[in-house]
Coordinates of C-alpha atoms and ligand atoms in Angstrom, one line a residue:
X27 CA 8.2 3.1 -39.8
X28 CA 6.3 1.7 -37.3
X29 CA 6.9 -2.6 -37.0
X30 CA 5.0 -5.5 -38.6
X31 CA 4.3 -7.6 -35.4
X32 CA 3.2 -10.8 -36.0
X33 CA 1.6 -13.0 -33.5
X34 CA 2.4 -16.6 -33.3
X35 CA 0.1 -18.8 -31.6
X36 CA 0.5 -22.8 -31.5
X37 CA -2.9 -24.6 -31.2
X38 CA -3.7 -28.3 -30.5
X39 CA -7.0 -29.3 -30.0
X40 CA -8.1 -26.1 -28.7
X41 CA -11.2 -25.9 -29.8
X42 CA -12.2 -24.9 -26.5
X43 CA -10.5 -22.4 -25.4
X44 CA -9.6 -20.7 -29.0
X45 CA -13.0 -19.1 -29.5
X46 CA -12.5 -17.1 -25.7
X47 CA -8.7 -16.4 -26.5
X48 CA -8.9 -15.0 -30.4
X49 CA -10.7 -12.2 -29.4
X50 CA -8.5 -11.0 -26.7
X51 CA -5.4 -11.3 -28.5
X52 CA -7.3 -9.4 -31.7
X53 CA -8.1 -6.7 -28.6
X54 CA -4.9 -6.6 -28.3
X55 CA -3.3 -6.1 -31.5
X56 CA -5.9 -3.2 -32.4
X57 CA -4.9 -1.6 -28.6
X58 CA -0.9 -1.8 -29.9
X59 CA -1.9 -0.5 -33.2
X60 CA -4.1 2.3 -31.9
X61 CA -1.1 3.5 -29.5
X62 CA 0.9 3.9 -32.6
X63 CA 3.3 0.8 -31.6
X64 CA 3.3 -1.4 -34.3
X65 CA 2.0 -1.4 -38.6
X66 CA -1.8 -1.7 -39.3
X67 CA -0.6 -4.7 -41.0
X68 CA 0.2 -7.1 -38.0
X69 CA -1.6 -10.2 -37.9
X70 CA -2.0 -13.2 -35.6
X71 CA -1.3 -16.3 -37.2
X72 CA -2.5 -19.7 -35.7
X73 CA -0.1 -22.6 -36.0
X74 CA -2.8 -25.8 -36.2
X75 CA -0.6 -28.5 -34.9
X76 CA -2.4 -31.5 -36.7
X77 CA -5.1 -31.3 -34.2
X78 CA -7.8 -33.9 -34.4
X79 CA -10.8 -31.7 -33.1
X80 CA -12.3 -28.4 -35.0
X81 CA -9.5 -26.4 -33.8
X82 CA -8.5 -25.8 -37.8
X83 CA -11.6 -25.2 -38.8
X84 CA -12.4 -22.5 -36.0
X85 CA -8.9 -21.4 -37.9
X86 CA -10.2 -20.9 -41.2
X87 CA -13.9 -18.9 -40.0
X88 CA -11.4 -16.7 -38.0
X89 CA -9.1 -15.9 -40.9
X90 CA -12.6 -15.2 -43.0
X91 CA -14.2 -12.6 -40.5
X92 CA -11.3 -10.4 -39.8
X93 CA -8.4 -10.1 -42.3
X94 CA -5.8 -9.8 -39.3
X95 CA -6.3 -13.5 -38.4
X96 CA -4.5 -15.8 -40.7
X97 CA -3.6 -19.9 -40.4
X98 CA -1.2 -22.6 -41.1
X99 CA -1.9 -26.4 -40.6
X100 CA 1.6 -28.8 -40.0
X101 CA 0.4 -31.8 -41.9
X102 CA 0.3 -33.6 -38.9
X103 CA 0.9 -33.3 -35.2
X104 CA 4.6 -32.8 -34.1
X105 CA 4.5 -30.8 -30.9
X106 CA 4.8 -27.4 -29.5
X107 CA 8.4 -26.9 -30.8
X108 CA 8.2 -27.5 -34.1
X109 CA 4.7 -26.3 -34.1
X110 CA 6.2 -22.4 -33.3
X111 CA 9.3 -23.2 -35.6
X112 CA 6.8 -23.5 -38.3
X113 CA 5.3 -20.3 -37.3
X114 CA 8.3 -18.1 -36.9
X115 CA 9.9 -19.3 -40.1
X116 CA 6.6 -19.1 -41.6
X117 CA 6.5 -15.1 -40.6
X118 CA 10.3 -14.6 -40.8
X119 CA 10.3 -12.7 -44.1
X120 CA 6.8 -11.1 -44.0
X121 CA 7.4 -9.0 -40.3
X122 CA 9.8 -7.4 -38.6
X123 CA 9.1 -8.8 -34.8
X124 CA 7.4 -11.9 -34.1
X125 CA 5.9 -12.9 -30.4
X126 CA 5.1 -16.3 -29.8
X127 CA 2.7 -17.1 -27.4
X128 CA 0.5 -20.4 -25.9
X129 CA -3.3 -20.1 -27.0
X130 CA -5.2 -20.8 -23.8
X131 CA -4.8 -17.4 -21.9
X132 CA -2.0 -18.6 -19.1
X133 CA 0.2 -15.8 -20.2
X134 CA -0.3 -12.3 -19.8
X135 CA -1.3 -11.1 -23.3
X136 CA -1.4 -7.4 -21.9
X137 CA 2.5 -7.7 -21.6
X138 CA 3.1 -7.3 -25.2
X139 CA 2.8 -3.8 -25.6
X140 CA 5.6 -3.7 -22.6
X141 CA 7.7 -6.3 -25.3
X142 CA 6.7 -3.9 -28.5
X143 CA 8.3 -0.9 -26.5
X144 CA 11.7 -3.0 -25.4
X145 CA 12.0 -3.9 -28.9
X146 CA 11.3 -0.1 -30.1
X147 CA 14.4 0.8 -27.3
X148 CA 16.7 -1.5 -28.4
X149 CA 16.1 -5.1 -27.9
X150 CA 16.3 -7.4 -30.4
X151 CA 15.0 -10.6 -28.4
X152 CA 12.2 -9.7 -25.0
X153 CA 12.1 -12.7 -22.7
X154 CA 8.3 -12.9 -20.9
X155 CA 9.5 -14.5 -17.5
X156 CA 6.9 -15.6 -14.9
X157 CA 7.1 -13.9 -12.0
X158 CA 5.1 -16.3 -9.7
X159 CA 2.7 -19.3 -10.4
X160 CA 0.2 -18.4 -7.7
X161 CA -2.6 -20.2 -9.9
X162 CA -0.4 -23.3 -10.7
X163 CA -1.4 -26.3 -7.9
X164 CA 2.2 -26.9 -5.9
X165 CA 2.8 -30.3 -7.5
X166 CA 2.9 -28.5 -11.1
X167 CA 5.1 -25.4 -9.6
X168 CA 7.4 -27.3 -7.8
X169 CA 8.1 -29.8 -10.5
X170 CA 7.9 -27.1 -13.4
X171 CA 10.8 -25.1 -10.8
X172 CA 12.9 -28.0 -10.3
X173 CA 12.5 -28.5 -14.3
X174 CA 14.6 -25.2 -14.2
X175 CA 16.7 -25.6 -11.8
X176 CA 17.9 -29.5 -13.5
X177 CA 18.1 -28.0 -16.8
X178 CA 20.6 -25.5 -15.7
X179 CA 22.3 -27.9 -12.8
X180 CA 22.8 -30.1 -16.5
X181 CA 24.6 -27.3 -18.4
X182 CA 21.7 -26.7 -20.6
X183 CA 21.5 -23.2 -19.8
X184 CA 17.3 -21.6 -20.1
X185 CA 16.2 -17.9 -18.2
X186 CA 14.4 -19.1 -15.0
X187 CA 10.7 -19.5 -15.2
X188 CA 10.9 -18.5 -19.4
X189 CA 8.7 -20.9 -21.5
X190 CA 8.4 -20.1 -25.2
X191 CA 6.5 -16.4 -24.6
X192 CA 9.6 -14.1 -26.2
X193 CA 9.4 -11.4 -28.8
X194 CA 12.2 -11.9 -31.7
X195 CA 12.8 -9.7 -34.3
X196 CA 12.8 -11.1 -37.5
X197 CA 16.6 -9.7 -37.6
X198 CA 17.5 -12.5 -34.8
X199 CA 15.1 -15.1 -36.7
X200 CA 17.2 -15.0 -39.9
X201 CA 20.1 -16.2 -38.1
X202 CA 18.0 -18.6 -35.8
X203 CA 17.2 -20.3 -39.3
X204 CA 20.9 -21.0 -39.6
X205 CA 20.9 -23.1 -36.2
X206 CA 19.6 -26.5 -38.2
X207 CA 19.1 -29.0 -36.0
X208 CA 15.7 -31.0 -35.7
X209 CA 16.2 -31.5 -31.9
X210 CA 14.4 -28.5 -31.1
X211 CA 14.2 -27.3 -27.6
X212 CA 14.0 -23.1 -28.5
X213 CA 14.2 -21.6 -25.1
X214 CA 17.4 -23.0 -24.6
X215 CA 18.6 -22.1 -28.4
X216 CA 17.2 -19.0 -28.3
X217 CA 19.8 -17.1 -25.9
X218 CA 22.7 -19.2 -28.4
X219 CA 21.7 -16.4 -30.6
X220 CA 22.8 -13.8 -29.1
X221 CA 22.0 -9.8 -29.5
X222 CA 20.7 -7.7 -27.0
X223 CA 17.8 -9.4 -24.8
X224 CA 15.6 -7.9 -22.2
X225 CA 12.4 -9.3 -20.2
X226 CA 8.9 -8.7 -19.4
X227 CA 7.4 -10.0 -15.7
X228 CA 3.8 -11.1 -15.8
X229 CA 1.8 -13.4 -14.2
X230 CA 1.0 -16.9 -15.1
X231 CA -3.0 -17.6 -15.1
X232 CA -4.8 -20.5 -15.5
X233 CA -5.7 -21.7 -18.4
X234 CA -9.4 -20.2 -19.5
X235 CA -10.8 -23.5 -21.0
X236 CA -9.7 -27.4 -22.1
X237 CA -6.4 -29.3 -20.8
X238 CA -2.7 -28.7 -20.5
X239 CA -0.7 -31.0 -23.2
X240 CA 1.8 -31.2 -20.3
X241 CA 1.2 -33.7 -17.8
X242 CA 4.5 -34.7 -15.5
X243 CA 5.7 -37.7 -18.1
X244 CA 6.0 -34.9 -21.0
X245 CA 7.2 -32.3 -18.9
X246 CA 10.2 -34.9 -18.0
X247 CA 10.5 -36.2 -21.4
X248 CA 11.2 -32.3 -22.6
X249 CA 14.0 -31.8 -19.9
X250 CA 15.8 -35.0 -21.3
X251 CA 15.5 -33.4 -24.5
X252 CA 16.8 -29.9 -23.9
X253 CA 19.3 -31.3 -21.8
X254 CA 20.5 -33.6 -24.0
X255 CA 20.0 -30.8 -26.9
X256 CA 21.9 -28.1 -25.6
X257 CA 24.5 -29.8 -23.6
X258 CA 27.2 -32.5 -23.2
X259 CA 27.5 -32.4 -19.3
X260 CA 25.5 -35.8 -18.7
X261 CA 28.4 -37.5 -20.7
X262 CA 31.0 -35.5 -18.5
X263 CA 29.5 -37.0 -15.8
X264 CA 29.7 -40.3 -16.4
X265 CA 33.4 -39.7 -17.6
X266 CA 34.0 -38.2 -13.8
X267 CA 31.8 -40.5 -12.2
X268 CA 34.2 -43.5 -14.1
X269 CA 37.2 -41.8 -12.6
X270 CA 36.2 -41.9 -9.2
X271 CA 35.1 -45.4 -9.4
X272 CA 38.3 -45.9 -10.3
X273 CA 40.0 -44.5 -7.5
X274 CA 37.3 -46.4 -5.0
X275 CA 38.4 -49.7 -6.9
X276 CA 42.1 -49.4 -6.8
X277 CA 41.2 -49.1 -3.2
X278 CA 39.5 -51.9 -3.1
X279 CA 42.2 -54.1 -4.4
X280 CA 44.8 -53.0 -2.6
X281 CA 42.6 -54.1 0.4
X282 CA 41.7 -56.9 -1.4
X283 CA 45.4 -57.9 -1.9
X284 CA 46.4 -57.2 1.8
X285 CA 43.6 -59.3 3.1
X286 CA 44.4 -62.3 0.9
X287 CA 48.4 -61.6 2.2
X288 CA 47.4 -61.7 5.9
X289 CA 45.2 -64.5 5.6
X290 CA 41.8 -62.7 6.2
X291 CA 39.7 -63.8 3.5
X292 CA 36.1 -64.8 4.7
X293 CA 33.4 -66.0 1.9
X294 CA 32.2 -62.5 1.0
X295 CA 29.3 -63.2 -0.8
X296 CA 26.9 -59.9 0.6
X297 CA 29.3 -57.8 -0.7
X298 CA 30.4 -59.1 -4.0
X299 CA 26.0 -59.5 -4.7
X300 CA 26.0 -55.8 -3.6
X301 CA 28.9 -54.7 -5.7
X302 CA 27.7 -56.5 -8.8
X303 CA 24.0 -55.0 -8.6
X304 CA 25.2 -51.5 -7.9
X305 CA 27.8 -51.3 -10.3
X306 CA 25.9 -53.1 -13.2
X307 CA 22.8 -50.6 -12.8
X308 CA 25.0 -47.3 -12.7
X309 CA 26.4 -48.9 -15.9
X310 CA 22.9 -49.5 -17.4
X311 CA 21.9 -45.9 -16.6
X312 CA 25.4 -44.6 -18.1
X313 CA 24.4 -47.0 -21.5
X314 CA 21.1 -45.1 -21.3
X315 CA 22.5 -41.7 -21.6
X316 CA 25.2 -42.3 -23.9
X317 CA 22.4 -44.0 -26.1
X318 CA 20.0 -40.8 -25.6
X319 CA 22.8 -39.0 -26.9
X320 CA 23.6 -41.5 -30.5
X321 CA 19.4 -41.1 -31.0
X322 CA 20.2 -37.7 -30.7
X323 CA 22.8 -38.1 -33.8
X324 CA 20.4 -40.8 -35.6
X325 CA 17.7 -38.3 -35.7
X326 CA 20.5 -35.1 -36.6
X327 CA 21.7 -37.6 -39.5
X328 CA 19.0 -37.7 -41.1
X329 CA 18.1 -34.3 -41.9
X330 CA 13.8 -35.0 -41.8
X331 CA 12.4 -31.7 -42.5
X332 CA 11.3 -29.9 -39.1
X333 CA 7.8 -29.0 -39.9
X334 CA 5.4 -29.8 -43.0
X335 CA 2.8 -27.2 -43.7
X336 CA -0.4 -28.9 -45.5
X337 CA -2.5 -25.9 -45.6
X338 CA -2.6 -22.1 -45.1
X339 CA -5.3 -19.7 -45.0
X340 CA -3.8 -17.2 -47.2
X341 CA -4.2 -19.9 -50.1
X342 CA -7.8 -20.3 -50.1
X343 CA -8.0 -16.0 -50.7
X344 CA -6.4 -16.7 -53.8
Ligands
LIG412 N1 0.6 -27.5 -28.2 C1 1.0 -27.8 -29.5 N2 1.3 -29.1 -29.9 C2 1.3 -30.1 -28.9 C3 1.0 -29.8 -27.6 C4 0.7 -28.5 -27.2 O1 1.0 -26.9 -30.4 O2 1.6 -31.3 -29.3 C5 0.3 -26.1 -27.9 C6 -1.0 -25.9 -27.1 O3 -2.1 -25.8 -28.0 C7 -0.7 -24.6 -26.3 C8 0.8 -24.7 -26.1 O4 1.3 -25.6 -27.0 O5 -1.0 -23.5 -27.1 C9 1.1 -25.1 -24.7 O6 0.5 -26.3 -24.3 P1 -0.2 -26.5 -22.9 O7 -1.0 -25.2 -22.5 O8 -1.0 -27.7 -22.9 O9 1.0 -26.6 -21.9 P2 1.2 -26.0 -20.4 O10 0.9 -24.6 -20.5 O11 0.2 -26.8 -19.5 O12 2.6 -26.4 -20.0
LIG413 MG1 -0.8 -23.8 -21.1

């Protein structure tokens, strides 16, 4: 029996680049299904992330001219995580392997079949890692690098250069759905799974049309989050950090002591000022982490749901 492959694809405000895009990856899934690879009844399905342009509606007239297009709309937006949550536990039940990919053309669509053919030998979960960001100006690669290398440095552990491009069989998906948590950050979760796991290399492109979501300020704001998601090490830190303060003050009294014994106790203000501003900010900074951590737990607490879905495509056939 040859695999139900669907297609997940997050959109947000794409109208300009989803018109170029569909196509290809429609090209695509007919090349797959030709070679014999996967079920005539794959489908791509669009994840509208409450986008405020015509990006749904470009959706919908998809869905209506070729039956292997279909659509769901979150009910309003909530990011590129949830966004391809929604779509994988959306497809969970109706496919066997799912591949979720970005929607303006930066990663190699043509690599699929290669992630088809791992699954079909074996693999349950096929990591698309870039293999160089020739097209990406320095300032983006060299932060989106470091990105890596601080994620892992931080004990959240993530496959070098591995976004959210990954084949998963809907075998791993149905115990992904147990991992509950509404602090999403998937390529780090992902690999928590477990089963076998192989990767694809391709290419990172531009992106064909419109404007990355990521700037620098969200790029850093997802770090925090899959850092503070996937791993306690930050608080560790500041545990070992506290220690060797410690050790550096007990020091400091003993001196302190020995001065005031000998006599040698000149008006130090320089170094109390000094002492007082660097100690108070590494404490602020150590507050801030501990306090990104208890928002973590407000927001686990409360159980909100991880995705709404207003509106599918399938409905309106009915
Ligand atoms: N995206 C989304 N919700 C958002 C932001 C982005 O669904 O709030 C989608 C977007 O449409 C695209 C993917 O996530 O398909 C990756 O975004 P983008 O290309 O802007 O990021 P970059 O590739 O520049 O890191
Ligand atoms: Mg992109």
């Amino acid at each position: 029996m040859k695999p139900i492959l669907y297609i997940i694809i997050p959109c947000y405000n794409e109208e300009k680049v989803l018109p170029i895009t569909a196509p290809l990856f429609l090209e695509q899934l007919s090349c797959m299904q030709d070679k014999g690879l996967i079920s005539s009844k794959s489908k791509i399905m669009f994840v509208d992330d409450g986008s405020k342009d015509s990006t749904w509606d470009i959706i919908k007239s998809l869905s209506i001219d070729n039956k292997s297009f279909i659509g769901i709309a979150q009910s309003r937006n909530r990011g590129h995580q949830n966004a391809v949550l929604a779509g994988l536990m959306e497809a969970m039940d109706k496919c066997d392997i799912t591949i979720s990919i970005d929607c303006d053309g930066q990663d190699d669509i043509s690599v699929m079949t290669q992630m088809v053919e791992e699954y079909l030998s074996g693999s349950e979960v096929v990591y698309g890692v870039r293999n160089n960001r020739k097209t990406d100006t320095f300032f983006k690669r060299a932060t989106a690098e470091g990105f890596y290398k601080f994620l892992n440095m931080m004990g959240a552990e993530v496959i070098f250069n591995h976004a959210d491009y990954r084949m998963i069989s809907s075998k791993v998906l149905k115990e992904f759905a147990n991992f509950k948590e509404v602090n999403l950050f998937l390529r780090g979760m992902v690999p928590l799974v477990g089963f076998k796991s192989s990767s694809v290399y391709y290419e990172r492109k531009e992106r064909f049309a419109g404007e990355s979501h990521y700037p620098l300020r969200r790029m850093l704001a997802l770090a925090i989050d899959g850092i503070t998601s996937l791993s306690v090490k930050p608080l560790r830190l500041i545990s070992a950090f506290g220690i060797g303060m410690s050790i550096v003050s007990g020091i400091g009294l003993v001196w302190a002591i020995v001065s005031k014994i000998v006599g040698f106790t000149a008006p130090g203000w320089a170094s109390i000022v000094a002492a007082i501003c660097l100690l108070s900010s590494i404490q602020l900074i150590c507050i801030g982490i501990i306090g990104e951590y208890i928002g973590k737990i407000y927001l686990e607490v409360k159980n909100r749901p991880r995705y709404i879905i207003s509106e599918r495509t399938e409905d309106e056939e009915k």
